[in-house]
Amino acid sequence: MQVANLPRGPVMVDVHGFGLTEQEKARLSHPLVGGVILFRRNFQNIDQLKALTAEIRALRTPELLIAVDHEGGRVQRFLDGFTRLPPMNVLGELWQQDETAARAAAENVGVVLAGELRACGIDLSFTPVLDLDWGRCAVIGNRAFHRDPHIVSELALALQRGLRQGGMSTCGKHFPGHGFVAGDSHFVMPQDDRTLAELEADDLIPFARLAEAGMGSVMPAHVVYPAVDSRPAGFSPVWLQDILRGKLAFDGVIFSDDLGMEGAAGAGSFVDRAEAALAAGCDMVLVCNQPERADEVLAGLQPPAQPRLAERLQRMAGTGDITGWQQAILSPAFAARQAEVKALAIPQNVLQGPAVGEAS
C-alpha cells in the first residue's frame, strides 16, 4: 500500500473495532484528518493494540497522532496487561499525609502511564485533569487531584515530569475548570456563574502553572461562563485567545472536547461546531463515536489558515522509538515503578460514577 505524504489536518476521529476497515482507511487518509482517538472497544489485548496502531501509522507520513483517554480510575481505556492506575484523588489524599511521597507517586504514575502506552504505539493520553474537586460534579469526581489549586498544580507538575520521562506530552483539561458545575457536559450545557476574578483565584491556577511549565496541550470545557462570555469555553475566542493564549501565554495545542457532546450542540451542525471551535482558537477538533458526522465534517469543513498547526501537532507526537519503549518497560527500573504504582491504595468503588466518553 502506498503511504500518503500529507500534513496532519485539524480533525481527530475514531475507529470502530480491533482493526481498520477499508472505509476507515479511506477516512484516515483524508487531508483534514490529523489524529485518531482510541476507546475501550478498540482494545482486545496488547498484541492486537500494537497491530492496530501500526496499521494506523502505516497510512501516512507524518504519521497520524494516536491518542486515548487513559487517566486512571474509571477513565482507563486499556486494562488487561496494563498497570491499573489509581484515580487522581488517591494522590491528593496521599499529599495530605506526605507531600514528598505524593510527588514521587505522581511522577511514577506518569512514567508508567506513558511508557506502557508508548510501547503500544500511542502518542498521547488526554491527561492530567486539572479541574478542582468542589464536591459537586460527579463526572469529574475522583478524577480530580484535590480541591486546593496549589496541591493540584504540584501533583500535576509531578505527573507531567513523569509523562515526559515516559515519552509523552500532556493535555490539561478541562479549561478553565469543570469541577464547579454539577452538570455533565456530555449530556447538558453546564453554566458556571462565577466572575473571571473568582476563576483566576481558584480554578485557573493549575492551568497557569502548567502552561508556564510547558504543558503540551489543553482541552477546554463545554461549559458556559456567562460573566466572561456567552459562548462555551471551547467556542470562545475570549477564553482561548485572550485568556489562554494571551494572559496565560500558552503556546501548545488546543484540542476541542468531543463535538458530539451536548455541551457543543448549541453551535449548530457538526460542520458548524467544527468551524466555530477552530475560529475560536482550537487547533484540532474531535468527532467521536459518530462516523457519519465525522464524514460530514470532512466533507464540509473549510478550516481557517493554521500556519502553526504542523509545528504544534508535531510536539504532541510521542518521543522515543516504539521498540525502544517495548524494551524499556521490561527493565528492572520500570518494574520498580510499576510496583510502586500498584501499591497505591485503589478504592474498591473505582469504577463507580458516570461513564466518561465511551460508546459501543
mmCIF file of C-alpha atoms in Angstrom:
data_model
loop_
_atom_site.group_PDB
_atom_site.id
_atom_site.type_symbol
_atom_site.label_atom_id
_atom_site.label_comp_id
_atom_site.label_asym_id
_atom_site.label_seq_id
_atom_site.Cartn_x
_atom_site.Cartn_y
_atom_site.Cartn_z
ATOM 1 C CA MET A 1 0.000 0.000 0.000
ATOM 2 C CA GLN A 2 1.256 3.444 -0.889
ATOM 3 C CA VAL A 3 1.872 5.757 2.078
ATOM 4 C CA ALA A 4 0.255 9.153 1.643
ATOM 5 C CA ASN A 5 2.559 12.130 2.198
ATOM 6 C CA LEU A 6 0.126 14.518 3.878
ATOM 7 C CA PRO A 7 0.491 17.125 6.612
ATOM 8 C CA ARG A 8 -1.645 16.427 9.667
ATOM 9 C CA GLY A 9 -5.054 18.096 9.442
ATOM 10 C CA PRO A 10 -7.142 19.672 12.217
ATOM 11 C CA VAL A 11 -9.654 16.827 12.784
ATOM 12 C CA MET A 12 -9.297 13.837 15.125
ATOM 13 C CA VAL A 13 -11.634 10.890 14.510
ATOM 14 C CA ASP A 14 -12.050 7.361 15.883
ATOM 15 C CA VAL A 15 -12.353 3.821 14.561
ATOM 16 C CA HIS A 16 -14.852 1.134 15.453
ATOM 17 C CA GLY A 17 -13.060 -2.114 16.206
ATOM 18 C CA PHE A 18 -9.801 -4.007 16.643
ATOM 19 C CA GLY A 19 -8.530 -3.285 13.141
ATOM 20 C CA LEU A 20 -9.210 -0.878 10.281
ATOM 21 C CA THR A 21 -11.903 -1.376 7.660
ATOM 22 C CA GLU A 22 -11.294 -0.155 4.127
ATOM 23 C CA GLN A 23 -13.744 2.673 4.770
ATOM 24 C CA GLU A 24 -11.798 3.705 7.848
ATOM 25 C CA LYS A 25 -8.509 3.616 5.946
ATOM 26 C CA ALA A 26 -10.045 5.991 3.424
ATOM 27 C CA ARG A 27 -11.359 8.266 6.191
ATOM 28 C CA LEU A 28 -7.986 8.367 7.939
ATOM 29 C CA SER A 29 -6.328 9.243 4.636
ATOM 30 C CA HIS A 30 -8.453 12.392 4.251
ATOM 31 C CA PRO A 31 -6.274 15.538 4.255
ATOM 32 C CA LEU A 32 -8.268 17.115 7.097
ATOM 33 C CA VAL A 33 -7.578 14.221 9.469
ATOM 34 C CA GLY A 34 -4.610 14.584 11.783
ATOM 35 C CA GLY A 35 -5.233 12.107 14.542
ATOM 36 C CA VAL A 36 -7.136 9.103 15.868
ATOM 37 C CA ILE A 37 -8.587 8.633 19.351
ATOM 38 C CA LEU A 38 -8.931 5.080 20.642
ATOM 39 C CA PHE A 39 -11.524 3.746 23.094
ATOM 40 C CA ARG A 40 -12.026 0.596 25.177
ATOM 41 C CA ARG A 41 -13.804 -1.055 22.239
ATOM 42 C CA ASN A 42 -10.530 -0.838 20.288
ATOM 43 C CA PHE A 43 -8.652 -2.979 22.808
ATOM 44 C CA GLN A 44 -8.661 -6.762 22.846
ATOM 45 C CA ASN A 45 -5.112 -7.386 24.034
ATOM 46 C CA ILE A 46 -1.685 -5.796 23.813
ATOM 47 C CA ASP A 47 -0.606 -7.567 20.610
ATOM 48 C CA GLN A 48 -3.821 -6.523 18.874
ATOM 49 C CA LEU A 49 -3.365 -2.910 20.070
ATOM 50 C CA LYS A 50 0.187 -2.820 18.734
ATOM 51 C CA ALA A 51 -1.063 -4.137 15.385
ATOM 52 C CA LEU A 52 -3.839 -1.538 15.247
ATOM 53 C CA THR A 53 -1.546 1.397 15.972
ATOM 54 C CA ALA A 54 0.979 0.088 13.423
ATOM 55 C CA GLU A 55 -1.815 -0.122 10.851
ATOM 56 C CA ILE A 56 -2.793 3.489 11.568
ATOM 57 C CA ARG A 57 0.807 4.688 11.433
ATOM 58 C CA ALA A 58 1.437 2.949 8.121
ATOM 59 C CA LEU A 59 -1.214 5.020 6.321
ATOM 60 C CA ARG A 60 0.591 8.361 6.093
ATOM 61 C CA THR A 61 3.673 10.398 6.737
ATOM 62 C CA PRO A 62 3.947 12.248 9.023
ATOM 63 C CA GLU A 63 2.119 9.572 10.998
ATOM 64 C CA LEU A 64 -1.310 10.373 12.399
ATOM 65 C CA LEU A 65 -1.295 11.190 16.093
ATOM 66 C CA ILE A 66 -2.811 8.397 18.171
ATOM 67 C CA ALA A 67 -4.475 9.462 21.422
ATOM 68 C CA VAL A 68 -6.536 7.928 24.210
ATOM 69 C CA ASP A 69 -8.276 8.970 27.431
ATOM 70 C CA HIS A 70 -6.147 6.968 29.852
ATOM 71 C CA GLU A 71 -6.103 8.944 33.104
ATOM 72 C CA GLY A 72 -6.533 6.253 35.734
ATOM 73 C CA GLY A 73 -9.505 5.328 37.901
ATOM 74 C CA ARG A 74 -12.667 4.878 35.888
ATOM 75 C CA VAL A 75 -11.090 6.554 32.854
ATOM 76 C CA GLN A 76 -8.546 3.932 31.833
ATOM 77 C CA ARG A 77 -9.358 2.520 28.425
ATOM 78 C CA PHE A 78 -6.912 -0.389 28.396
ATOM 79 C CA LEU A 79 -6.775 -2.766 31.358
ATOM 80 C CA ASP A 80 -5.593 -6.313 30.599
ATOM 81 C CA GLY A 81 -1.783 -6.276 30.616
ATOM 82 C CA PHE A 82 -1.595 -2.638 31.724
ATOM 83 C CA THR A 83 -0.813 -1.396 35.213
ATOM 84 C CA ARG A 84 -4.043 -0.388 36.955
ATOM 85 C CA LEU A 85 -3.781 3.334 37.592
ATOM 86 C CA PRO A 86 -5.485 4.967 40.569
ATOM 87 C CA PRO A 87 -7.956 7.819 40.315
ATOM 88 C CA MET A 88 -6.025 11.035 40.834
ATOM 89 C CA ASN A 89 -7.677 11.871 44.143
ATOM 90 C CA VAL A 90 -5.672 8.973 45.646
ATOM 91 C CA LEU A 91 -2.597 11.143 45.060
ATOM 92 C CA GLY A 92 -4.356 14.121 46.630
ATOM 93 C CA GLU A 93 -5.151 12.054 49.720
ATOM 94 C CA LEU A 94 -1.526 10.893 49.897
ATOM 95 C CA TRP A 95 -0.429 14.560 49.757
ATOM 96 C CA GLN A 96 -2.330 15.197 52.987
ATOM 97 C CA GLN A 97 -0.084 12.613 54.674
ATOM 98 C CA ASP A 98 3.276 13.062 52.915
ATOM 99 C CA GLU A 99 3.913 15.674 50.230
ATOM 100 C CA THR A 100 7.232 14.165 49.133
ATOM 101 C CA ALA A 101 5.731 10.704 48.749
ATOM 102 C CA ALA A 102 2.784 12.141 46.805
ATOM 103 C CA ARG A 103 5.063 13.918 44.341
ATOM 104 C CA ALA A 104 7.082 10.749 43.841
ATOM 105 C CA ALA A 105 3.925 8.696 43.355
ATOM 106 C CA ALA A 106 2.523 11.159 40.803
ATOM 107 C CA GLU A 107 5.779 11.046 38.849
ATOM 108 C CA ASN A 108 5.762 7.228 38.918
ATOM 109 C CA VAL A 109 2.166 7.180 37.668
ATOM 110 C CA GLY A 110 3.204 9.453 34.799
ATOM 111 C CA VAL A 111 6.171 7.309 33.790
ATOM 112 C CA VAL A 112 4.165 4.066 33.910
ATOM 113 C CA LEU A 113 1.109 5.519 32.175
ATOM 114 C CA ALA A 114 3.177 6.957 29.337
ATOM 115 C CA GLY A 115 5.737 4.177 28.950
ATOM 116 C CA GLU A 116 3.149 1.414 28.649
ATOM 117 C CA LEU A 117 1.186 3.383 26.050
ATOM 118 C CA ARG A 118 4.293 4.358 24.076
ATOM 119 C CA ALA A 119 5.278 0.676 23.905
ATOM 120 C CA CYS A 120 1.946 0.096 22.146
ATOM 121 C CA GLY A 121 2.476 2.907 19.645
ATOM 122 C CA ILE A 122 0.276 5.549 21.272
ATOM 123 C CA ASP A 123 1.409 9.181 21.290
ATOM 124 C CA LEU A 124 -0.766 10.931 23.824
ATOM 125 C CA SER A 125 -3.104 10.395 26.742
ATOM 126 C CA PHE A 126 -5.517 13.252 27.380
ATOM 127 C CA THR A 127 -4.304 13.838 30.932
ATOM 128 C CA PRO A 128 -3.962 15.400 33.517
ATOM 129 C CA VAL A 129 -7.350 16.536 34.754
ATOM 130 C CA LEU A 130 -6.704 19.979 36.263
ATOM 131 C CA ASP A 131 -10.284 20.537 37.443
ATOM 132 C CA LEU A 132 -10.737 21.177 41.147
ATOM 133 C CA ASP A 133 -12.772 18.805 43.276
ATOM 134 C CA TRP A 134 -15.519 21.109 44.507
ATOM 135 C CA GLY A 135 -17.566 18.074 45.537
ATOM 136 C CA ARG A 136 -20.408 18.908 43.175
ATOM 137 C CA CYS A 137 -19.507 17.479 39.747
ATOM 138 C CA ALA A 138 -19.998 13.712 39.537
ATOM 139 C CA VAL A 139 -18.436 13.379 36.082
ATOM 140 C CA ILE A 140 -15.201 14.867 37.459
ATOM 141 C CA GLY A 141 -15.354 13.478 40.999
ATOM 142 C CA ASN A 142 -12.291 11.429 41.898
ATOM 143 C CA ARG A 143 -10.662 12.236 38.554
ATOM 144 C CA ALA A 144 -9.546 15.485 40.215
ATOM 145 C CA PHE A 145 -6.416 15.529 42.371
ATOM 146 C CA HIS A 146 -7.814 17.820 45.077
ATOM 147 C CA ARG A 147 -9.882 20.887 45.890
ATOM 148 C CA ASP A 148 -6.814 23.075 46.541
ATOM 149 C CA PRO A 149 -5.464 24.524 43.255
ATOM 150 C CA HIS A 150 -1.913 24.635 44.607
ATOM 151 C CA ILE A 151 -1.963 20.934 45.514
ATOM 152 C CA VAL A 152 -3.499 20.146 42.102
ATOM 153 C CA SER A 153 -0.690 22.145 40.474
ATOM 154 C CA GLU A 154 2.106 20.392 42.373
ATOM 155 C CA LEU A 155 0.762 16.906 41.672
ATOM 156 C CA ALA A 156 0.033 17.691 38.018
ATOM 157 C CA LEU A 157 3.546 19.092 37.574
ATOM 158 C CA ALA A 158 4.965 15.868 39.031
ATOM 159 C CA LEU A 159 2.735 13.796 36.739
ATOM 160 C CA GLN A 160 3.891 15.914 33.793
ATOM 161 C CA ARG A 161 7.533 15.220 34.673
ATOM 162 C CA GLY A 162 6.748 11.510 34.703
ATOM 163 C CA LEU A 163 4.851 11.616 31.423
ATOM 164 C CA ARG A 164 7.808 13.318 29.760
ATOM 165 C CA GLN A 165 10.179 10.655 31.082
ATOM 166 C CA GLY A 166 7.773 8.132 29.571
ATOM 167 C CA GLY A 167 7.951 9.764 26.142
ATOM 168 C CA MET A 168 4.649 11.623 26.258
ATOM 169 C CA SER A 169 3.383 15.192 26.358
ATOM 170 C CA THR A 170 0.465 16.473 28.466
ATOM 171 C CA CYS A 171 -3.101 17.658 27.955
ATOM 172 C CA GLY A 172 -4.557 19.770 30.765
ATOM 173 C CA LYS A 173 -8.332 19.601 30.952
ATOM 174 C CA HIS A 174 -10.996 20.948 31.158
ATOM 175 C CA PHE A 175 -10.010 24.625 30.773
ATOM 176 C CA PRO A 176 -10.863 26.864 32.627
ATOM 177 C CA GLY A 177 -12.329 24.330 35.080
ATOM 178 C CA HIS A 178 -15.287 21.919 35.039
ATOM 179 C CA GLY A 179 -15.346 20.993 38.721
ATOM 180 C CA PHE A 180 -17.667 23.740 39.995
ATOM 181 C CA VAL A 181 -20.698 22.794 37.889
ATOM 182 C CA ALA A 182 -22.990 19.878 38.674
ATOM 183 C CA GLY A 183 -23.959 19.026 35.092
ATOM 184 C CA ASP A 184 -22.156 16.568 32.819
ATOM 185 C CA SER A 185 -21.395 18.354 29.549
ATOM 186 C CA HIS A 186 -21.701 15.041 27.692
ATOM 187 C CA PHE A 187 -25.467 15.427 28.197
ATOM 188 C CA VAL A 188 -26.257 19.034 29.222
ATOM 189 C CA MET A 189 -24.829 22.523 28.833
ATOM 190 C CA PRO A 190 -23.467 23.402 32.291
ATOM 191 C CA GLN A 191 -23.216 27.033 33.377
ATOM 192 C CA ASP A 192 -20.726 28.470 35.860
ATOM 193 C CA ASP A 193 -21.761 31.937 37.006
ATOM 194 C CA ARG A 194 -18.509 32.946 38.686
ATOM 195 C CA THR A 195 -16.564 36.026 37.638
ATOM 196 C CA LEU A 196 -13.199 35.897 35.917
ATOM 197 C CA ALA A 197 -11.582 37.151 39.123
ATOM 198 C CA GLU A 198 -13.107 34.257 41.081
ATOM 199 C CA LEU A 199 -11.926 31.749 38.486
ATOM 200 C CA GLU A 200 -8.436 33.273 38.442
ATOM 201 C CA ALA A 201 -8.250 32.941 42.232
ATOM 202 C CA ASP A 202 -9.045 29.222 42.098
ATOM 203 C CA ASP A 203 -9.669 27.037 39.047
ATOM 204 C CA LEU A 204 -7.308 28.801 36.631
ATOM 205 C CA ILE A 205 -4.252 28.441 38.875
ATOM 206 C CA PRO A 206 -3.284 24.894 37.756
ATOM 207 C CA PHE A 207 -3.670 25.833 34.084
ATOM 208 C CA ALA A 208 -1.444 28.872 34.593
ATOM 209 C CA ARG A 209 1.190 26.855 36.466
ATOM 210 C CA LEU A 210 1.324 24.071 33.889
ATOM 211 C CA ALA A 211 1.287 26.484 30.950
ATOM 212 C CA GLU A 212 4.351 28.139 32.475
ATOM 213 C CA ALA A 213 5.976 24.698 32.831
ATOM 214 C CA GLY A 214 5.484 23.778 29.165
ATOM 215 C CA MET A 215 2.207 21.850 29.165
ATOM 216 C CA GLY A 216 1.819 20.379 25.687
ATOM 217 C CA SER A 217 -1.891 20.819 25.073
ATOM 218 C CA VAL A 218 -5.182 21.906 26.605
ATOM 219 C CA MET A 219 -8.748 20.690 26.215
ATOM 220 C CA PRO A 220 -11.397 23.324 27.017
ATOM 221 C CA ALA A 221 -14.644 22.594 28.824
ATOM 222 C CA HIS A 222 -18.038 22.551 27.156
ATOM 223 C CA VAL A 223 -19.184 24.900 29.926
ATOM 224 C CA VAL A 224 -20.574 28.446 29.689
ATOM 225 C CA TYR A 225 -19.137 31.117 31.989
ATOM 226 C CA PRO A 226 -21.605 33.955 31.260
ATOM 227 C CA ALA A 227 -19.761 36.532 33.371
ATOM 228 C CA VAL A 228 -16.873 36.150 30.908
ATOM 229 C CA ASP A 229 -18.502 35.156 27.593
ATOM 230 C CA SER A 230 -21.882 33.830 26.439
ATOM 231 C CA ARG A 231 -20.196 31.045 24.446
ATOM 232 C CA PRO A 232 -18.898 27.774 25.923
ATOM 233 C CA ALA A 233 -15.176 27.953 26.597
ATOM 234 C CA GLY A 234 -14.313 25.669 23.679
ATOM 235 C CA PHE A 235 -16.077 28.029 21.263
ATOM 236 C CA SER A 236 -14.944 31.279 22.879
ATOM 237 C CA PRO A 237 -12.168 33.474 21.447
ATOM 238 C CA VAL A 238 -12.229 35.308 24.790
ATOM 239 C CA TRP A 239 -11.265 32.161 26.677
ATOM 240 C CA LEU A 240 -8.979 30.583 24.082
ATOM 241 C CA GLN A 241 -7.245 33.591 22.562
ATOM 242 C CA ASP A 242 -7.481 36.442 25.066
ATOM 243 C CA ILE A 243 -7.073 34.421 28.270
ATOM 244 C CA LEU A 244 -5.369 31.095 27.427
ATOM 245 C CA ARG A 245 -3.058 32.310 24.664
ATOM 246 C CA GLY A 246 -2.852 35.915 25.918
ATOM 247 C CA LYS A 247 -2.897 36.088 29.713
ATOM 248 C CA LEU A 248 -1.517 32.600 30.329
ATOM 249 C CA ALA A 249 0.913 32.722 27.351
ATOM 250 C CA PHE A 250 0.039 29.133 26.427
ATOM 251 C CA ASP A 251 1.621 28.080 23.130
ATOM 252 C CA GLY A 252 0.674 24.407 22.832
ATOM 253 C CA VAL A 253 -2.160 22.627 21.046
ATOM 254 C CA ILE A 254 -5.784 23.390 21.900
ATOM 255 C CA PHE A 255 -7.944 20.304 21.337
ATOM 256 C CA SER A 256 -11.715 20.709 21.335
ATOM 257 C CA ASP A 257 -13.629 18.316 23.540
ATOM 258 C CA ASP A 258 -15.821 15.910 21.581
ATOM 259 C CA LEU A 259 -18.093 17.861 19.234
ATOM 260 C CA GLY A 260 -20.774 15.212 19.753
ATOM 261 C CA MET A 261 -21.273 16.173 23.407
ATOM 262 C CA GLU A 262 -24.458 18.013 24.314
ATOM 263 C CA GLY A 263 -22.360 20.912 25.548
ATOM 264 C CA ALA A 264 -21.357 21.530 21.913
ATOM 265 C CA ALA A 265 -24.833 21.279 20.407
ATOM 266 C CA GLY A 266 -25.597 24.979 20.659
ATOM 267 C CA ALA A 267 -23.042 25.687 17.949
ATOM 268 C CA GLY A 268 -25.247 24.048 15.285
ATOM 269 C CA SER A 269 -24.448 21.240 12.848
ATOM 270 C CA PHE A 270 -21.227 19.275 13.234
ATOM 271 C CA VAL A 271 -19.613 21.309 10.452
ATOM 272 C CA ASP A 272 -20.770 24.496 12.189
ATOM 273 C CA ARG A 273 -19.386 23.217 15.502
ATOM 274 C CA ALA A 274 -16.025 22.387 13.962
ATOM 275 C CA GLU A 275 -15.773 25.733 12.199
ATOM 276 C CA ALA A 276 -16.788 27.618 15.366
ATOM 277 C CA ALA A 277 -14.246 25.768 17.504
ATOM 278 C CA LEU A 278 -11.425 26.369 15.023
ATOM 279 C CA ALA A 279 -12.413 30.017 14.579
ATOM 280 C CA ALA A 280 -12.371 30.463 18.362
ATOM 281 C CA GLY A 281 -8.803 29.204 18.563
ATOM 282 C CA CYS A 282 -8.846 25.398 18.716
ATOM 283 C CA ASP A 283 -6.102 23.729 16.687
ATOM 284 C CA MET A 284 -7.795 20.343 16.384
ATOM 285 C CA VAL A 285 -11.417 19.216 16.793
ATOM 286 C CA LEU A 286 -12.577 15.787 17.974
ATOM 287 C CA VAL A 287 -15.513 13.953 16.394
ATOM 288 C CA CYS A 288 -16.041 10.750 18.362
ATOM 289 C CA ASN A 289 -18.400 7.777 18.179
ATOM 290 C CA GLN A 290 -20.355 9.106 15.175
ATOM 291 C CA PRO A 291 -18.546 8.201 11.933
ATOM 292 C CA GLU A 292 -21.315 9.647 9.755
ATOM 293 C CA ARG A 293 -20.847 13.003 11.479
ATOM 294 C CA ALA A 294 -17.100 12.731 11.050
ATOM 295 C CA ASP A 295 -17.636 12.244 7.326
ATOM 296 C CA GLU A 296 -19.906 15.305 7.275
ATOM 297 C CA VAL A 297 -17.155 17.371 8.876
ATOM 298 C CA LEU A 298 -14.514 16.073 6.486
ATOM 299 C CA ALA A 299 -16.768 16.810 3.502
ATOM 300 C CA GLY A 300 -17.902 20.258 4.587
ATOM 301 C CA LEU A 301 -15.277 21.836 6.826
ATOM 302 C CA GLN A 302 -13.319 24.775 5.473
ATOM 303 C CA PRO A 303 -10.719 25.348 8.179
ATOM 304 C CA PRO A 304 -9.111 28.741 8.694
ATOM 305 C CA ALA A 305 -5.447 29.273 7.930
ATOM 306 C CA GLN A 306 -3.442 27.456 10.627
ATOM 307 C CA PRO A 307 0.190 28.370 9.905
ATOM 308 C CA ARG A 308 1.467 26.782 13.137
ATOM 309 C CA LEU A 309 -0.631 23.606 13.089
ATOM 310 C CA ALA A 310 2.085 21.249 11.827
ATOM 311 C CA GLU A 311 4.618 22.533 14.350
ATOM 312 C CA ARG A 312 2.224 22.331 17.282
ATOM 313 C CA LEU A 313 0.917 18.876 16.415
ATOM 314 C CA GLN A 314 4.453 17.551 15.972
ATOM 315 C CA ARG A 315 5.095 18.423 19.624
ATOM 316 C CA MET A 316 2.255 16.038 20.543
ATOM 317 C CA ALA A 317 3.950 13.080 18.866
ATOM 318 C CA GLY A 318 5.375 10.611 21.346
ATOM 319 C CA THR A 319 9.140 10.652 21.778
ATOM 320 C CA GLY A 320 11.466 7.691 21.635
ATOM 321 C CA ASP A 321 11.316 4.680 19.364
ATOM 322 C CA ILE A 322 8.362 2.340 19.973
ATOM 323 C CA THR A 323 10.576 -0.753 20.001
ATOM 324 C CA GLY A 324 12.825 1.068 22.447
ATOM 325 C CA TRP A 325 9.866 1.556 24.774
ATOM 326 C CA GLN A 326 8.932 -2.095 24.403
ATOM 327 C CA GLN A 327 12.378 -2.908 25.786
ATOM 328 C CA ALA A 328 12.318 -0.129 28.398
ATOM 329 C CA ILE A 329 9.142 -1.337 30.090
ATOM 330 C CA LEU A 330 10.790 -4.724 30.659
ATOM 331 C CA SER A 331 13.651 -3.171 32.648
ATOM 332 C CA PRO A 332 14.043 -3.606 36.429
ATOM 333 C CA ALA A 333 13.814 0.168 36.882
ATOM 334 C CA PHE A 334 10.456 0.310 35.117
ATOM 335 C CA ALA A 335 9.232 -2.747 37.019
ATOM 336 C CA ALA A 336 10.077 -0.949 40.253
ATOM 337 C CA ARG A 337 7.939 2.000 39.215
ATOM 338 C CA GLN A 338 5.098 -0.327 38.240
ATOM 339 C CA ALA A 339 5.292 -1.933 41.671
ATOM 340 C CA GLU A 340 5.101 1.481 43.357
ATOM 341 C CA VAL A 341 2.008 2.381 41.331
ATOM 342 C CA LYS A 342 0.363 -0.983 42.037
ATOM 343 C CA ALA A 343 0.970 -0.405 45.753
ATOM 344 C CA LEU A 344 -1.149 2.755 45.775
ATOM 345 C CA ALA A 345 -4.465 2.221 47.510
ATOM 346 C CA ILE A 346 -7.086 1.968 44.767
ATOM 347 C CA PRO A 347 -10.613 2.236 46.184
ATOM 348 C CA GLN A 348 -12.909 -0.738 45.647
ATOM 349 C CA ASN A 349 -15.526 1.505 44.037
ATOM 350 C CA VAL A 350 -13.017 2.807 41.489
ATOM 351 C CA LEU A 351 -15.339 2.181 38.515
ATOM 352 C CA GLN A 352 -18.405 3.785 40.106
ATOM 353 C CA GLY A 353 -19.548 7.098 38.729
ATOM 354 C CA PRO A 354 -20.675 8.360 35.333
ATOM 355 C CA ALA A 355 -19.077 6.702 32.323
ATOM 356 C CA VAL A 356 -16.829 9.190 30.549
ATOM 357 C CA GLY A 357 -16.876 9.431 26.778
ATOM 358 C CA GLU A 358 -17.452 5.782 25.931
ATOM 359 C CA ALA A 359 -19.842 4.455 23.316
ATOM 360 C CA SER A 360 -20.233 0.961 21.975
#
